Coordinates of C-alpha atoms in Angstrom, one line a residue:
Chain A
M1 CA -2.9 -2.6 -42.2
S2 CA -2.8 -5.9 -43.0
R3 CA -3.2 -8.7 -40.7
H4 CA -0.8 -10.4 -38.4
P5 CA -0.1 -13.7 -38.6
L6 CA -0.4 -14.0 -35.0
L7 CA -3.8 -12.4 -34.6
P8 CA -5.7 -15.7 -35.1
E9 CA -3.8 -17.0 -32.1
V10 CA -3.9 -14.4 -30.0
T11 CA -7.7 -14.0 -30.5
I12 CA -8.2 -17.5 -29.5
A13 CA -5.7 -17.3 -26.5
L14 CA -7.8 -14.0 -25.4
A15 CA -10.7 -15.5 -26.0
V16 CA -10.3 -19.1 -24.1
K17 CA -9.1 -16.6 -21.3
L18 CA -12.0 -14.5 -20.9
I19 CA -14.1 -17.7 -21.1
V20 CA -12.2 -19.2 -18.1
I21 CA -12.2 -16.1 -15.6
L22 CA -16.2 -15.3 -16.9
A23 CA -16.8 -19.1 -16.0
A24 CA -14.8 -18.7 -12.6
A25 CA -16.9 -15.5 -11.8
L26 CA -20.1 -17.4 -12.6
F27 CA -19.7 -20.7 -10.6
V28 CA -16.7 -20.6 -8.1
F29 CA -17.0 -16.7 -7.2
S30 CA -20.7 -15.7 -7.9
P31 CA -22.1 -13.8 -5.2
K32 CA -24.1 -16.7 -4.1
Q33 CA -21.1 -18.1 -3.0
R34 CA -19.5 -15.4 -1.0
P35 CA -19.6 -15.4 2.5
R36 CA -22.3 -12.4 3.4
I37 CA -20.7 -10.0 5.9
D38 CA -22.8 -7.4 7.8
A39 CA -22.4 -5.3 10.7
A40 CA -23.2 -7.9 13.3
S41 CA -21.1 -10.6 11.8
M42 CA -18.2 -8.2 11.6
Q43 CA -18.9 -7.3 15.3
E44 CA -19.1 -11.0 16.1
R45 CA -16.1 -11.4 14.6
L46 CA -13.9 -8.7 15.9
I47 CA -15.5 -8.6 19.4
G48 CA -16.9 -11.9 19.8
A49 CA -19.1 -13.2 22.3
P50 CA -19.6 -10.6 25.1
T51 CA -17.9 -11.6 28.2
A52 CA -19.6 -11.0 31.8
N53 CA -17.2 -8.8 33.2
P54 CA -14.7 -7.4 30.9
Q55 CA -11.6 -6.0 32.9
P56 CA -9.3 -4.1 30.6
R57 CA -5.7 -3.4 31.4
S58 CA -4.4 0.0 32.3
I59 CA -1.6 1.3 29.6
L60 CA 0.0 2.5 33.1
Q61 CA 0.5 -1.1 34.4
Chain B
M1 CA -7.6 -22.8 15.2
S2 CA -5.1 -24.8 13.0
T3 CA -7.7 -24.9 9.9
A4 CA -8.6 -21.7 10.5
M5 CA -5.0 -20.3 10.1
D6 CA -4.7 -23.0 7.3
V7 CA -7.2 -21.1 5.4
V8 CA -5.2 -17.7 6.1
Q9 CA -2.2 -19.2 5.0
L10 CA -3.4 -20.8 1.8
S11 CA -5.5 -17.4 1.2
R12 CA -2.5 -15.4 1.7
L13 CA -0.5 -17.8 -1.2
Q14 CA -3.6 -17.5 -3.3
F15 CA -3.6 -13.9 -3.5
G16 CA 0.3 -13.6 -3.2
L17 CA 0.5 -15.7 -6.4
T18 CA -2.1 -14.4 -8.2
A19 CA -0.9 -10.9 -7.6
M20 CA 2.9 -12.0 -8.8
Y21 CA 1.6 -13.7 -11.8
H22 CA -0.3 -10.8 -12.7
F23 CA 2.5 -8.5 -12.1
L24 CA 4.6 -10.7 -14.9
F25 CA 2.4 -8.7 -17.2
V26 CA 2.0 -5.4 -15.7
P27 CA 5.6 -3.8 -15.7
L28 CA 5.9 -4.9 -19.4
T29 CA 2.9 -3.1 -20.6
L30 CA 3.8 0.1 -18.3
G31 CA 7.1 0.3 -19.7
L32 CA 6.6 -1.0 -23.4
S33 CA 3.7 1.7 -23.5
I34 CA 6.1 4.6 -23.2
L35 CA 8.6 3.1 -25.3
L36 CA 6.2 3.1 -28.0
G37 CA 5.2 6.5 -27.8
I38 CA 9.1 7.9 -28.0
M39 CA 9.4 5.8 -30.9
E40 CA 6.4 7.0 -32.8
S41 CA 7.2 10.4 -31.8
V42 CA 10.5 10.3 -33.5
Y43 CA 8.7 8.9 -36.3
V44 CA 6.0 11.8 -36.6
M45 CA 9.2 14.5 -35.7
T46 CA 11.5 13.1 -38.4
G47 CA 9.0 11.3 -40.8
K48 CA 11.4 8.1 -41.4
E49 CA 9.6 4.9 -41.7
V50 CA 11.8 2.5 -40.2
W51 CA 10.6 4.3 -36.5
R52 CA 7.0 3.3 -37.7
Q53 CA 8.1 -0.3 -38.3
A54 CA 9.9 -0.2 -35.2
T55 CA 6.9 1.2 -33.6
K56 CA 4.4 -1.0 -34.9
F57 CA 6.9 -4.1 -34.4
W58 CA 7.3 -3.5 -30.5
G59 CA 3.4 -2.5 -30.4
V60 CA 3.0 -6.0 -31.6
L61 CA 4.8 -7.8 -28.2
F62 CA 3.0 -5.0 -26.6
G63 CA -0.1 -6.0 -28.0
I64 CA 0.2 -9.9 -26.9
N65 CA 1.3 -8.8 -23.5
F66 CA -1.5 -6.6 -22.9
A67 CA -3.8 -9.6 -24.6
M68 CA -2.5 -12.1 -22.1
G69 CA -2.5 -9.9 -19.2
V70 CA -5.7 -8.1 -19.4
A71 CA -8.2 -9.2 -16.5
T72 CA -5.7 -11.6 -14.8
G73 CA -6.1 -8.9 -12.3
I74 CA -9.5 -9.3 -11.8
T75 CA -9.1 -12.6 -10.3
M76 CA -7.7 -10.7 -7.1
E77 CA -11.0 -9.0 -6.9
F78 CA -13.0 -12.4 -6.7
Q79 CA -10.9 -13.2 -4.0
F80 CA -11.6 -9.8 -2.0
G81 CA -15.5 -11.2 -1.9
M82 CA -14.7 -14.6 -1.1
N83 CA -11.6 -15.1 0.7
W84 CA -11.2 -11.8 2.3
A85 CA -15.0 -10.9 3.0
Y86 CA -14.2 -9.7 6.4
Y87 CA -11.7 -7.1 5.1
S88 CA -14.3 -6.2 2.5
H89 CA -16.7 -5.4 4.8
Y90 CA -14.5 -3.5 7.1
V91 CA -12.5 -1.5 4.6
G92 CA -14.3 -2.0 1.4
D93 CA -15.6 1.8 1.4
I94 CA -12.3 3.0 1.2
F95 CA -10.4 0.2 -0.6
G96 CA -13.2 -0.2 -3.2
A97 CA -13.3 3.5 -4.5
P98 CA -9.9 3.6 -6.1
L99 CA -10.2 0.3 -7.8
A100 CA -13.8 1.5 -8.9
I101 CA -12.1 4.7 -10.4
E102 CA -9.2 2.2 -12.0
G103 CA -11.7 0.1 -13.7
L104 CA -13.9 2.8 -15.0
M105 CA -11.4 5.4 -15.9
A106 CA -8.1 4.4 -16.5
F107 CA -8.6 0.7 -17.9
F108 CA -11.3 2.0 -20.4
L109 CA -9.0 4.8 -21.5
E110 CA -6.3 2.5 -21.9
A111 CA -8.4 -0.6 -23.7
T112 CA -10.3 2.2 -26.0
F113 CA -7.1 3.5 -27.4
V114 CA -5.1 0.0 -27.5
G115 CA -7.8 -0.8 -30.2
L116 CA -7.3 2.7 -32.1
F117 CA -3.6 1.8 -31.7
F118 CA -3.9 -1.2 -33.7
F119 CA -6.2 -0.3 -36.2
G120 CA -5.8 3.4 -36.7
W121 CA -2.5 2.9 -38.2
D122 CA -4.1 3.6 -41.7
R123 CA -7.2 5.4 -40.7
L124 CA -5.8 7.9 -38.3
S125 CA -3.3 10.9 -39.5
K126 CA 0.1 10.4 -38.1
E127 CA -0.2 13.1 -35.3
T128 CA -3.6 11.8 -34.2
H129 CA -2.3 8.2 -34.1
L130 CA 0.7 9.4 -32.2
G131 CA -2.0 10.8 -29.3
V132 CA -3.5 7.7 -29.4
T133 CA -0.3 5.8 -28.6
W134 CA 0.4 8.5 -25.9
L135 CA -3.1 7.9 -24.4
V136 CA -2.4 4.3 -24.0
A137 CA 0.6 4.7 -22.1
I138 CA -1.2 7.5 -20.1
G139 CA -3.9 4.9 -19.5
S140 CA -1.6 2.1 -18.3
N141 CA 0.0 4.6 -15.8
L142 CA -3.2 5.7 -14.5
S143 CA -4.4 2.0 -13.9
A144 CA -1.3 1.7 -11.8
L145 CA -2.0 5.0 -10.0
W146 CA -5.5 3.9 -8.7
I147 CA -4.3 0.3 -7.8
L148 CA -1.3 1.9 -6.0
I149 CA -3.6 4.4 -4.2
A150 CA -5.5 1.4 -3.1
N151 CA -2.6 -0.7 -1.9
G152 CA -0.9 2.3 -0.3
W153 CA -3.6 2.6 1.9
M154 CA -3.3 -0.5 3.0
L155 CA 0.1 0.3 4.2
N156 CA -0.6 3.7 5.6
P157 CA -4.2 4.0 6.4
V158 CA -5.1 7.8 6.4
G159 CA -8.3 9.8 5.7
A160 CA -10.7 7.2 7.2
H161 CA -12.1 6.6 10.5
F162 CA -13.7 3.6 12.1
N163 CA -17.6 3.6 12.7
P164 CA -18.6 1.8 15.4
D165 CA -22.4 1.6 14.2
T166 CA -21.8 -0.1 10.7
M167 CA -18.3 -1.9 12.2
R168 CA -16.4 -0.5 9.5
M169 CA -13.9 2.2 8.2
E170 CA -15.3 5.2 6.6
V171 CA -14.0 7.6 4.2
T172 CA -13.4 11.2 5.9
D173 CA -10.8 12.8 3.2
F174 CA -10.6 11.0 -0.2
G175 CA -8.0 13.7 -0.9
A176 CA -5.8 12.1 1.7
I177 CA -6.2 9.0 0.1
I178 CA -5.3 10.1 -3.3
F179 CA -2.5 12.3 -2.1
N180 CA -1.2 9.2 0.7
I181 CA 2.4 9.6 0.2
V182 CA 3.1 6.1 0.5
A183 CA 0.9 5.7 -2.4
Q184 CA 2.1 8.4 -4.2
E185 CA 6.0 7.1 -3.9
K186 CA 5.2 3.4 -4.4
F187 CA 3.5 4.7 -7.9
V188 CA 6.4 6.4 -9.0
H189 CA 8.8 3.6 -7.8
T190 CA 6.7 0.9 -9.4
V191 CA 6.2 2.7 -12.7
S192 CA 9.9 3.2 -12.8
A193 CA 10.4 -0.5 -12.5
G194 CA 8.1 -1.1 -15.1
Y195 CA 9.9 1.3 -17.3
V196 CA 13.2 -0.7 -16.6
T197 CA 11.2 -3.8 -17.6
G198 CA 10.0 -2.6 -21.1
A199 CA 13.6 -1.1 -21.5
M200 CA 15.3 -4.4 -20.7
F201 CA 12.6 -6.4 -23.0
V202 CA 13.6 -4.0 -25.8
A203 CA 17.3 -3.8 -25.6
S204 CA 17.3 -8.0 -24.9
V205 CA 15.3 -8.6 -28.1
S206 CA 17.4 -6.0 -30.3
A207 CA 20.8 -7.6 -28.8
I208 CA 19.5 -11.2 -30.0
Y209 CA 18.7 -9.4 -33.5
L210 CA 21.9 -7.7 -33.3
L211 CA 24.0 -11.0 -32.6
L212 CA 22.0 -12.8 -35.2
G213 CA 22.5 -10.2 -37.8
K214 CA 18.8 -9.8 -38.2
H215 CA 16.4 -6.4 -38.4
I216 CA 19.9 -4.5 -37.9
E217 CA 18.4 -1.1 -38.6
I218 CA 15.1 -1.7 -36.2
A219 CA 17.5 -3.4 -33.6
R220 CA 20.0 -0.4 -33.7
R221 CA 17.4 2.4 -33.4
S222 CA 15.6 0.4 -30.5
M223 CA 18.4 -0.2 -28.8
T224 CA 19.6 3.3 -28.8
V225 CA 16.0 4.2 -27.1
A226 CA 15.7 1.2 -24.7
L227 CA 19.4 1.9 -23.3
S228 CA 18.9 5.6 -22.9
F229 CA 15.3 5.3 -21.2
G230 CA 16.3 2.4 -19.3
L231 CA 19.2 4.3 -17.7
A232 CA 17.4 7.0 -16.5
S233 CA 14.5 4.6 -15.3
A234 CA 16.9 2.5 -13.4
L235 CA 18.2 5.7 -11.8
S236 CA 14.6 6.7 -10.8
V237 CA 13.9 3.3 -9.5
V238 CA 16.8 3.6 -7.0
V239 CA 16.6 7.4 -6.1
L240 CA 12.8 6.9 -5.8
G241 CA 13.1 3.7 -3.9
D242 CA 15.3 5.5 -1.6
A243 CA 12.8 8.3 -1.0
S244 CA 10.1 5.1 -0.4
G245 CA 12.6 3.8 2.1
Y246 CA 12.8 7.6 3.9
T247 CA 8.9 7.6 4.0
A248 CA 8.4 3.8 5.6
T249 CA 10.7 4.9 8.4
E250 CA 7.7 7.0 9.5
N251 CA 5.2 4.5 8.5
Q252 CA 6.7 1.2 8.7
R253 CA 9.5 1.2 10.7
M254 CA 8.9 -2.8 11.7
K255 CA 9.4 -3.4 8.1
I256 CA 12.5 -1.4 7.7
A257 CA 13.8 -2.9 11.0
S258 CA 13.2 -6.5 9.4
V259 CA 14.7 -5.9 5.9
E260 CA 17.9 -4.4 7.7
A261 CA 17.5 -7.3 10.2
M262 CA 18.3 -4.8 12.8
W263 CA 17.5 -6.3 16.0
E264 CA 18.4 -3.9 18.3
T265 CA 18.6 0.0 18.3
E266 CA 22.2 1.2 17.4
P267 CA 23.5 4.7 18.3
P268 CA 23.0 6.9 14.9
P269 CA 24.0 6.6 12.1
A270 CA 23.4 2.8 12.0
A271 CA 25.4 0.8 10.2
F272 CA 23.9 -1.4 7.0
T273 CA 24.2 -5.3 6.9
V274 CA 25.5 -6.2 3.2
F275 CA 25.4 -9.9 4.1
G276 CA 24.2 -11.7 7.1
L277 CA 22.1 -15.0 8.2
P278 CA 19.2 -13.6 9.9
N279 CA 17.7 -16.0 12.6
Q280 CA 14.2 -15.2 13.7
A281 CA 14.3 -17.6 16.6
T282 CA 17.5 -16.2 18.2
H283 CA 16.7 -12.5 17.4
R284 CA 20.4 -12.4 15.8
T285 CA 21.9 -11.8 12.5
D286 CA 24.7 -14.5 12.1
D287 CA 27.8 -13.8 10.0
A288 CA 26.8 -10.4 9.4
L289 CA 29.2 -8.4 7.1
R290 CA 28.2 -4.3 8.3
I291 CA 29.3 -0.9 6.8
P292 CA 28.8 1.8 9.3
W293 CA 26.8 5.0 9.1
V294 CA 24.8 3.6 5.4
L295 CA 21.8 2.4 7.3
G296 CA 20.9 5.7 9.1
L297 CA 22.1 8.0 6.3
I298 CA 19.8 6.1 3.6
T299 CA 16.7 5.7 6.1
T300 CA 17.1 9.2 8.1
H301 CA 18.8 11.2 5.5
S302 CA 21.0 12.6 8.9
L303 CA 23.9 11.6 11.3
D304 CA 22.0 11.9 14.3
E305 CA 18.6 10.4 14.2
K306 CA 18.1 6.6 15.3
V307 CA 16.6 4.0 13.5
P308 CA 14.8 1.8 15.9
G309 CA 15.4 -1.5 16.0
I310 CA 13.2 -4.7 16.0
T311 CA 13.2 -5.1 19.6
E312 CA 12.4 -1.6 20.4
L313 CA 9.6 -1.7 18.1
V314 CA 8.2 -4.8 19.9
Q315 CA 8.1 -3.4 23.0
R316 CA 6.6 -0.1 21.8
N317 CA 3.9 -2.2 20.0
E318 CA 3.2 -4.3 23.4
D319 CA 2.1 -0.7 24.5
H320 CA 0.1 -0.4 21.4
I321 CA -1.7 -3.5 22.4
L322 CA -2.4 -2.4 26.0
S323 CA -3.8 0.9 24.4
G324 CA -5.8 -1.1 22.1
L325 CA -7.4 -3.3 24.8
L326 CA -8.8 0.1 26.0
A327 CA -10.7 0.8 22.9
Y328 CA -11.4 -3.1 22.5
S329 CA -13.4 -2.4 26.0
A330 CA -15.0 0.7 24.8
L331 CA -16.3 -1.6 21.6
E332 CA -17.8 -3.9 24.0
K333 CA -19.5 -1.3 26.0
L334 CA -21.2 0.1 23.0
R335 CA -22.5 -3.3 22.0
A336 CA -24.2 -3.3 25.2
D337 CA -25.3 0.4 25.0
R338 CA -25.0 2.3 21.8
N339 CA -25.7 5.6 23.3
D340 CA -22.9 5.4 25.9
A341 CA -21.1 8.5 25.7
N342 CA -18.1 7.8 27.7
A343 CA -17.4 4.5 25.6
R344 CA -17.6 6.6 22.2
A345 CA -15.2 9.1 23.9
Q346 CA -12.7 6.5 25.1
L347 CA -13.5 4.5 21.8
D348 CA -11.9 7.8 19.8
Q349 CA -9.1 8.2 22.1
Y350 CA -7.6 4.9 21.8
M351 CA -9.2 3.4 18.3
S352 CA -5.8 4.0 16.8
D353 CA -4.6 1.1 18.5
I354 CA -7.4 -1.4 18.5
G355 CA -5.8 -3.0 15.9
F356 CA -2.7 -4.3 18.2
A357 CA -5.4 -5.5 20.4
L358 CA -7.1 -7.4 17.7
L359 CA -3.7 -9.5 17.3
L360 CA -4.5 -10.9 20.4
K361 CA -7.2 -13.1 19.1
Q362 CA -5.0 -15.7 17.8
F363 CA -4.6 -16.8 21.1
R364 CA -7.9 -16.2 22.7
P365 CA -11.4 -14.9 22.1
D366 CA -11.5 -13.0 25.4
I367 CA -8.6 -10.6 24.7
E368 CA -9.3 -8.6 27.8
N369 CA -8.2 -11.4 30.2
A370 CA -5.1 -12.1 27.9
T371 CA -1.7 -12.6 29.8
D372 CA 1.8 -10.8 29.7
A373 CA 3.0 -13.9 27.9
E374 CA 0.2 -13.6 25.3
I375 CA 0.8 -10.0 25.0
T376 CA 4.5 -10.3 24.5
K377 CA 3.8 -13.2 22.1
A378 CA 1.4 -10.7 20.1
A379 CA 3.9 -8.2 19.9
W380 CA 6.8 -10.3 18.4
G381 CA 4.5 -11.5 16.0
T382 CA 4.2 -8.1 14.3
V383 CA 7.8 -8.9 13.3
P384 CA 7.6 -10.3 9.7
D385 CA 9.6 -12.7 8.2
V386 CA 13.3 -11.1 8.6
A387 CA 15.2 -13.7 6.6
L388 CA 12.6 -13.4 3.7
L389 CA 12.7 -9.7 3.6
F390 CA 16.2 -9.4 4.0
W391 CA 16.8 -11.4 0.9
A392 CA 14.6 -10.1 -1.2
F393 CA 15.2 -6.7 -0.4
R394 CA 18.8 -7.1 -1.4
I395 CA 18.1 -9.0 -4.7
M396 CA 15.7 -6.3 -5.6
V397 CA 18.7 -3.3 -4.7
G398 CA 21.6 -5.6 -5.9
L399 CA 19.7 -5.9 -9.4
G400 CA 18.9 -2.0 -9.6
F401 CA 22.3 -1.1 -9.4
F402 CA 23.4 -3.7 -11.9
F403 CA 20.8 -2.1 -14.2
I404 CA 22.3 1.4 -14.0
L405 CA 25.7 -0.3 -14.8
L406 CA 24.6 -2.1 -17.4
F407 CA 22.3 0.7 -19.3
G408 CA 24.7 2.8 -18.5
F409 CA 27.9 1.2 -20.0
A410 CA 25.7 -0.2 -22.9
F411 CA 24.3 3.6 -23.5
Y412 CA 28.0 4.9 -23.3
L413 CA 29.2 2.2 -26.0
I414 CA 26.4 2.6 -28.0
S415 CA 26.7 6.6 -28.2
I416 CA 30.3 6.4 -29.3
G417 CA 29.4 3.7 -32.3
C418 CA 31.3 0.6 -30.7
L419 CA 28.4 -1.4 -29.2
L420 CA 27.7 -3.7 -31.8
R421 CA 31.4 -4.5 -31.8
V422 CA 31.3 -5.5 -28.0
R423 CA 29.5 -8.8 -28.7
W424 CA 29.7 -10.0 -24.9
L425 CA 27.9 -6.9 -23.9
L426 CA 25.0 -8.0 -26.5
W427 CA 25.3 -11.4 -24.8
V428 CA 24.7 -10.0 -21.5
L429 CA 22.0 -7.8 -22.3
A430 CA 20.1 -10.7 -24.1
F431 CA 20.5 -12.8 -20.8
A432 CA 19.8 -10.0 -18.5
L433 CA 15.7 -10.2 -20.1
P434 CA 14.2 -12.0 -17.0
L435 CA 16.3 -9.7 -14.4
P436 CA 13.6 -6.9 -14.1
W437 CA 11.1 -9.6 -13.3
I438 CA 13.0 -10.9 -10.3
A439 CA 13.6 -7.6 -9.1
A440 CA 10.0 -6.0 -9.4
E441 CA 8.7 -9.6 -7.6
S442 CA 11.3 -9.4 -5.0
G443 CA 10.1 -5.7 -4.6
W444 CA 6.6 -6.7 -3.9
I445 CA 7.8 -9.7 -1.7
V446 CA 9.4 -6.8 0.4
A447 CA 6.3 -4.6 0.2
E448 CA 3.8 -7.3 0.7
V449 CA 5.6 -9.6 3.3
G450 CA 6.7 -6.7 4.8
R451 CA 3.2 -5.7 5.8
Q452 CA 2.3 -8.7 7.8
P453 CA 1.1 -9.6 10.0
W454 CA -1.4 -6.8 9.0
V455 CA -3.8 -6.5 6.0
V456 CA -4.1 -3.1 7.0
E457 CA -1.5 -1.7 8.5
G458 CA -2.1 -1.0 12.3
V459 CA -5.7 -1.4 11.8
L460 CA -6.8 -5.1 10.8
P461 CA -4.7 -8.2 11.4
T462 CA -4.6 -10.5 8.3
F463 CA -6.1 -13.4 10.0
L464 CA -9.0 -11.3 11.0
A465 CA -9.7 -10.5 7.5
V466 CA -10.2 -13.9 6.0
S467 CA -13.3 -15.5 5.4
G468 CA -14.6 -18.5 7.4
I469 CA -14.5 -20.9 4.2
S470 CA -13.3 -24.2 4.0
T471 CA -9.6 -25.4 3.3
S472 CA -10.6 -27.5 0.5
N473 CA -12.5 -24.6 -1.0
V474 CA -9.4 -22.7 -1.3
L475 CA -7.0 -25.5 -2.5
V476 CA -9.2 -25.9 -5.4
T477 CA -9.2 -22.3 -6.4
L478 CA -5.8 -22.1 -5.6
F479 CA -4.5 -24.8 -7.9
G480 CA -7.1 -23.9 -10.3
F481 CA -5.6 -20.4 -10.4
I482 CA -1.7 -21.9 -10.5
G483 CA -2.8 -23.9 -13.4
F484 CA -4.6 -21.2 -15.5
Y485 CA -2.0 -18.7 -14.7
T486 CA 0.8 -21.2 -15.8
A487 CA -0.7 -21.9 -18.9
L488 CA -1.4 -18.3 -19.5
L489 CA 2.2 -17.5 -18.9
L490 CA 3.4 -20.1 -21.4
V491 CA 1.2 -18.8 -24.0
D492 CA 2.6 -15.3 -23.6
I493 CA 5.9 -16.6 -23.9
F494 CA 5.3 -18.6 -27.1
L495 CA 3.3 -16.1 -28.5
M496 CA 6.3 -13.7 -27.9
I497 CA 9.0 -16.0 -29.2
K498 CA 6.9 -16.5 -32.2
A499 CA 6.5 -12.9 -32.9
I500 CA 10.0 -12.3 -32.4
R501 CA 11.0 -14.8 -34.5
L502 CA 8.7 -13.2 -37.2
G503 CA 10.5 -10.2 -36.3
P504 CA 9.6 -6.5 -37.6
G505 CA 8.1 -5.8 -40.9
H506 CA 6.6 -8.7 -42.0
N507 CA 3.6 -7.0 -43.4
V508 CA 5.4 -3.6 -44.3
P509 CA 7.8 -3.4 -47.2
Q510 CA 11.7 -3.9 -46.0
P511 CA 14.4 -1.5 -47.2
R512 CA 16.6 -2.8 -49.8
A513 CA 20.1 -3.4 -48.5
R514 CA 21.6 -0.5 -50.7
E515 CA 19.4 1.9 -48.5
L516 CA 20.5 0.7 -45.4
P517 CA 22.9 2.9 -43.4
A518 CA 25.9 1.9 -41.8
A519 CA 25.4 -0.2 -38.8
S520 CA 27.3 1.7 -36.2
G521 CA 26.4 4.7 -33.7
A522 CA 23.3 6.0 -32.8
E523 CA 20.7 8.2 -34.8

């Protein structure tokens, strides 16, 4: 198959795009920059600090 | 709390925008890949060179779209880790599996065979190359399947349970996740919308060529394939969309009620509101134009089944919140004593409603002491943006019916050999080019805005899924993504226009004028 006239432009656009995405992955969204969530922090997020005397409502109210 | 809510809104905006940009590329890939398979099949069956040229030409446009669109979805995966870290921890075990399978299986299948498609024309036999082309199409569609399995689980979280020891959802039945009815119906509806997009793209570009009197042979044949495929696809979208709405009545009743701006439950069968001005503050739809029975028939497929209105669903959700508070209380007890068997039993009993109790976290941290007013407010918070859903749905459905009429009429004309003489219809086809994208994006707004306030329906509220990152951090990446994707889109459009101007056959011998058959009728 002969080369398509747009092949260089498509290749350059693809390369630039992949470089930008790779740079974003390395410098903005790298694992070092991500918040670390474990069971304890998830528990803190959902339940928060323990309360002295939780009084759940009854669904029969 | 306002800064935290800003991060929630900005993160939602960022994810929504990147998903919508990504989905500008996806439907065309889905639709064009199948059309390439059809055109090349005709080439292999008939041996006519013009079909090979047509396949190669549309293949170039497919390739540009694929090259520009590939990896644009990966930024959403970046966001799962950065902006949605709590979400990723809480449901990552379930949500991550289909995404990983998509990357490992479907995407690599697609990407590998895309290379063979372009570079294999003179190296592979006709039949082998045809197989390659169909594998590209199958790979593209399998990619969509796995992504929509993940997305469908967020709308209908089946096959998983909450483990209080790890504080995350874990898979109990992977088969249930794969064969999740919501995911399967979303898949067929979404890929059909992609087929409509591909068909409209081919029909529009062919119409432009026919209006300009250029590349008549390829344009006429491409038009025939596009119109027949487009008609079948447009009919599928509507039929499968109806099936999707029927399923949603079981899993996402609030979404249906909001899409219809149906504030109160009506005696069955419910009326369909064609036009109206939903008012979220007054819980009314002003100036409503309604057709009796239609909504009830569409959503329940029966005359005597009720479609619950928003107010009734809100009252039900108040009960879910109270029930969820019992699960929450059990979770607190388990934190104090992991071996508390009674607490585990209580958690198991009420766990399905804990997400509703967590909605109260936006008002106070000690939710077990929530007031009745706060519970009512949280229950009303389960109502998504009614006006946005109402109009997005009507745009999507209106365009869906327009596509059926347009493809149907144009297909009839090309079947009797008249389309090329009806120039106004060619102009309509040319200008209809952006409409499938508008319909598809409106569909995503209905699906995803309609899921709010949940990131996982009934399980995890969106505001609790967002990471504790700074507003400035989200703003920087948000504007970065907007700039990046806009540039990418402009480059894609520029390259597409350039390829369309170059036209088919610039690198293969063109048939001489005396070899061209009469430019009428379909072949």
